[in-house]
């Protein structure tokens, strides 16, 4: 089955633009096929304004996203494989979507792969009270801006 990521990017881009907001892409700048201006990369990521007024020749394809934009007043051709896009959101309110890592999209869980669980155990618990099992199942929340 093909990835749903390019379809979601196009849909969210259109939704953000239809609501007169500014679509931004969060991109993994370290992806081997990503062509982005290195001067604007921070922590291996870059945020790109892809509003119609900010870019020229935007193509949101199934395999890649291509456009030309000005960085520091100089035109730069940007090319991103869809897999390098980590998320798309509206600058004004942060609404949008972050995407799972491509490895997570396969649908395989650690149990299916025959590997250990995330806490390094094999999934069994020697604690009869069940507290250790509950401790590993707590949700982990973080603030995303």
Short mmCIF file of C-alpha atoms in Angstrom, two decimals:
data_model
loop_
_atom_site.label_atom_id
_atom_site.label_comp_id
_atom_site.label_asym_id
_atom_site.label_seq_id
_atom_site.Cartn_x
_atom_site.Cartn_y
_atom_site.Cartn_z
CA UNK A 1 0.00 0.00 0.00
CA UNK A 2 1.28 3.49 -0.80
CA UNK A 3 2.07 5.98 1.92
CA UNK A 4 -0.74 8.33 2.97
CA UNK A 5 1.76 11.09 3.84
CA UNK A 6 1.68 12.94 0.46
CA UNK A 7 -2.12 12.92 0.45
CA UNK A 8 -2.28 14.27 4.00
CA UNK A 9 0.28 16.97 3.19
CA UNK A 10 -1.78 18.14 0.20
CA UNK A 11 -5.05 18.07 2.16
CA UNK A 12 -3.64 19.98 5.12
CA UNK A 13 -1.91 22.48 2.83
CA UNK A 14 -5.23 23.21 1.14
CA UNK A 15 -7.10 23.41 4.46
CA UNK A 16 -4.55 25.83 5.93
CA UNK A 17 -4.53 28.01 2.79
CA UNK A 18 -8.35 28.00 2.56
CA UNK A 19 -8.46 29.41 6.09
CA UNK A 20 -6.14 32.30 5.12
CA UNK A 21 -3.28 30.98 7.24
CA UNK A 22 0.38 30.32 6.43
CA UNK A 23 1.38 26.68 5.84
CA UNK A 24 4.78 25.65 7.18
CA UNK A 25 6.60 22.36 6.64
CA UNK A 26 8.84 20.89 9.33
CA UNK A 27 11.55 18.99 7.46
CA UNK A 28 14.33 16.56 8.37
CA UNK A 29 17.21 18.43 6.75
CA UNK A 30 19.53 15.47 7.28
CA UNK A 31 17.52 13.25 4.93
CA UNK A 32 20.00 12.20 2.22
CA UNK A 33 17.75 13.36 -0.64
CA UNK A 34 16.62 16.66 0.90
CA UNK A 35 17.92 19.77 -0.89
CA UNK A 36 17.51 22.69 1.52
CA UNK A 37 19.63 25.77 2.32
CA UNK A 38 22.08 24.59 4.98
CA UNK A 39 22.45 28.04 6.56
CA UNK A 40 18.89 27.83 7.89
CA UNK A 41 19.07 24.34 9.42
CA UNK A 42 18.88 24.04 13.21
CA UNK A 43 19.27 20.71 15.04
CA UNK A 44 18.95 18.82 11.76
CA UNK A 45 15.58 20.39 10.98
CA UNK A 46 14.31 23.30 8.96
CA UNK A 47 10.92 25.01 8.91
CA UNK A 48 9.82 26.17 5.46
CA UNK A 49 7.08 28.68 4.70
CA UNK A 50 5.28 27.18 1.69
CA UNK A 51 2.52 29.78 1.33
CA UNK A 52 1.67 30.63 -2.27
CA UNK A 53 3.11 34.15 -1.83
CA UNK A 54 6.40 32.80 -0.44
CA UNK A 55 7.28 30.16 -3.03
CA UNK A 56 7.32 29.79 -6.79
CA UNK A 57 6.35 26.65 -8.71
CA UNK A 58 5.16 24.60 -5.73
CA UNK A 59 4.58 20.95 -6.62
CA UNK A 60 3.23 18.68 -3.89
CA UNK A 61 3.86 15.32 -5.54
CA UNK A 62 3.53 11.77 -4.29
CA UNK A 63 7.31 11.25 -4.17
CA UNK A 64 8.72 14.74 -3.68
CA UNK A 65 7.88 18.35 -2.91
CA UNK A 66 9.56 20.92 -5.15
CA UNK A 67 9.56 24.70 -5.21
CA UNK A 68 11.80 27.71 -5.45
CA UNK A 69 12.04 30.25 -2.63
CA UNK A 70 14.24 33.14 -1.57
CA UNK A 71 16.59 32.68 1.37
CA UNK A 72 18.52 35.78 2.35
CA UNK A 73 17.29 37.43 -0.86
CA UNK A 74 18.73 34.70 -3.11
CA UNK A 75 16.57 32.18 -5.00
CA UNK A 76 17.08 28.56 -4.01
CA UNK A 77 15.50 25.46 -5.57
CA UNK A 78 14.17 23.24 -2.77
CA UNK A 79 13.51 19.54 -3.27
CA UNK A 80 12.23 17.30 -0.50
CA UNK A 81 11.33 13.66 -0.58
CA UNK A 82 7.94 13.27 1.07
CA UNK A 83 9.57 11.03 3.70
CA UNK A 84 11.67 14.01 4.88
CA UNK A 85 8.55 15.99 5.84
CA UNK A 86 8.03 15.61 9.58
CA UNK A 87 4.92 17.77 9.76
CA UNK A 88 2.76 20.52 8.30
CA UNK A 89 1.08 23.22 10.35
CA UNK A 90 -0.37 26.74 10.28
CA UNK A 91 2.05 29.37 11.57
CA UNK A 92 -0.71 31.45 13.15
CA UNK A 93 -2.19 28.81 15.47
CA UNK A 94 0.03 25.71 15.20
CA UNK A 95 -2.79 23.50 13.96
CA UNK A 96 -1.68 20.75 11.63
CA UNK A 97 -0.12 17.31 11.82
CA UNK A 98 3.17 15.71 12.75
CA UNK A 99 3.98 12.48 10.98
CA UNK A 100 5.31 9.25 12.42
CA UNK A 101 8.79 8.13 11.48
CA UNK A 102 8.78 6.08 8.25
CA UNK A 103 9.96 3.04 10.24
CA UNK A 104 6.84 3.33 12.42
CA UNK A 105 4.53 3.35 9.38
CA UNK A 106 5.23 -0.32 8.59
CA UNK A 107 2.79 -1.28 11.31
CA UNK A 108 5.16 -3.76 12.90
CA UNK A 109 5.26 -3.72 16.66
CA UNK A 110 8.24 -4.88 18.71
CA UNK A 111 6.31 -8.04 19.59
CA UNK A 112 5.80 -8.84 15.89
CA UNK A 113 9.47 -8.32 15.21
CA UNK A 114 10.42 -10.58 18.11
CA UNK A 115 12.41 -7.85 19.86
CA UNK A 116 12.31 -6.45 23.36
CA UNK A 117 9.79 -3.88 24.56
CA UNK A 118 10.68 -0.18 24.77
CA UNK A 119 11.86 -0.50 28.39
CA UNK A 120 14.37 -3.20 27.44
CA UNK A 121 12.46 -6.11 29.00
CA UNK A 122 11.00 -9.10 27.23
CA UNK A 123 7.48 -8.12 28.27
CA UNK A 124 7.26 -10.45 31.27
CA UNK A 125 7.04 -9.12 34.80
CA UNK A 126 8.28 -10.74 37.98
CA UNK A 127 6.41 -8.21 40.14
CA UNK A 128 3.20 -9.89 41.32
CA UNK A 129 1.57 -6.57 42.29
CA UNK A 130 1.51 -5.40 38.68
CA UNK A 131 2.99 -1.99 39.54
CA UNK A 132 5.97 -2.51 37.25
CA UNK A 133 3.69 -3.32 34.32
CA UNK A 134 1.59 -0.21 34.96
CA UNK A 135 4.69 1.98 35.25
CA UNK A 136 5.73 1.13 31.69
CA UNK A 137 2.27 1.94 30.30
CA UNK A 138 2.04 5.55 31.48
CA UNK A 139 1.59 8.08 28.70
CA UNK A 140 4.47 10.38 27.96
CA UNK A 141 3.34 13.90 27.04
CA UNK A 142 5.43 16.80 25.81
CA UNK A 143 4.69 20.34 24.69
CA UNK A 144 4.97 20.91 20.94
CA UNK A 145 5.08 24.51 19.77
#
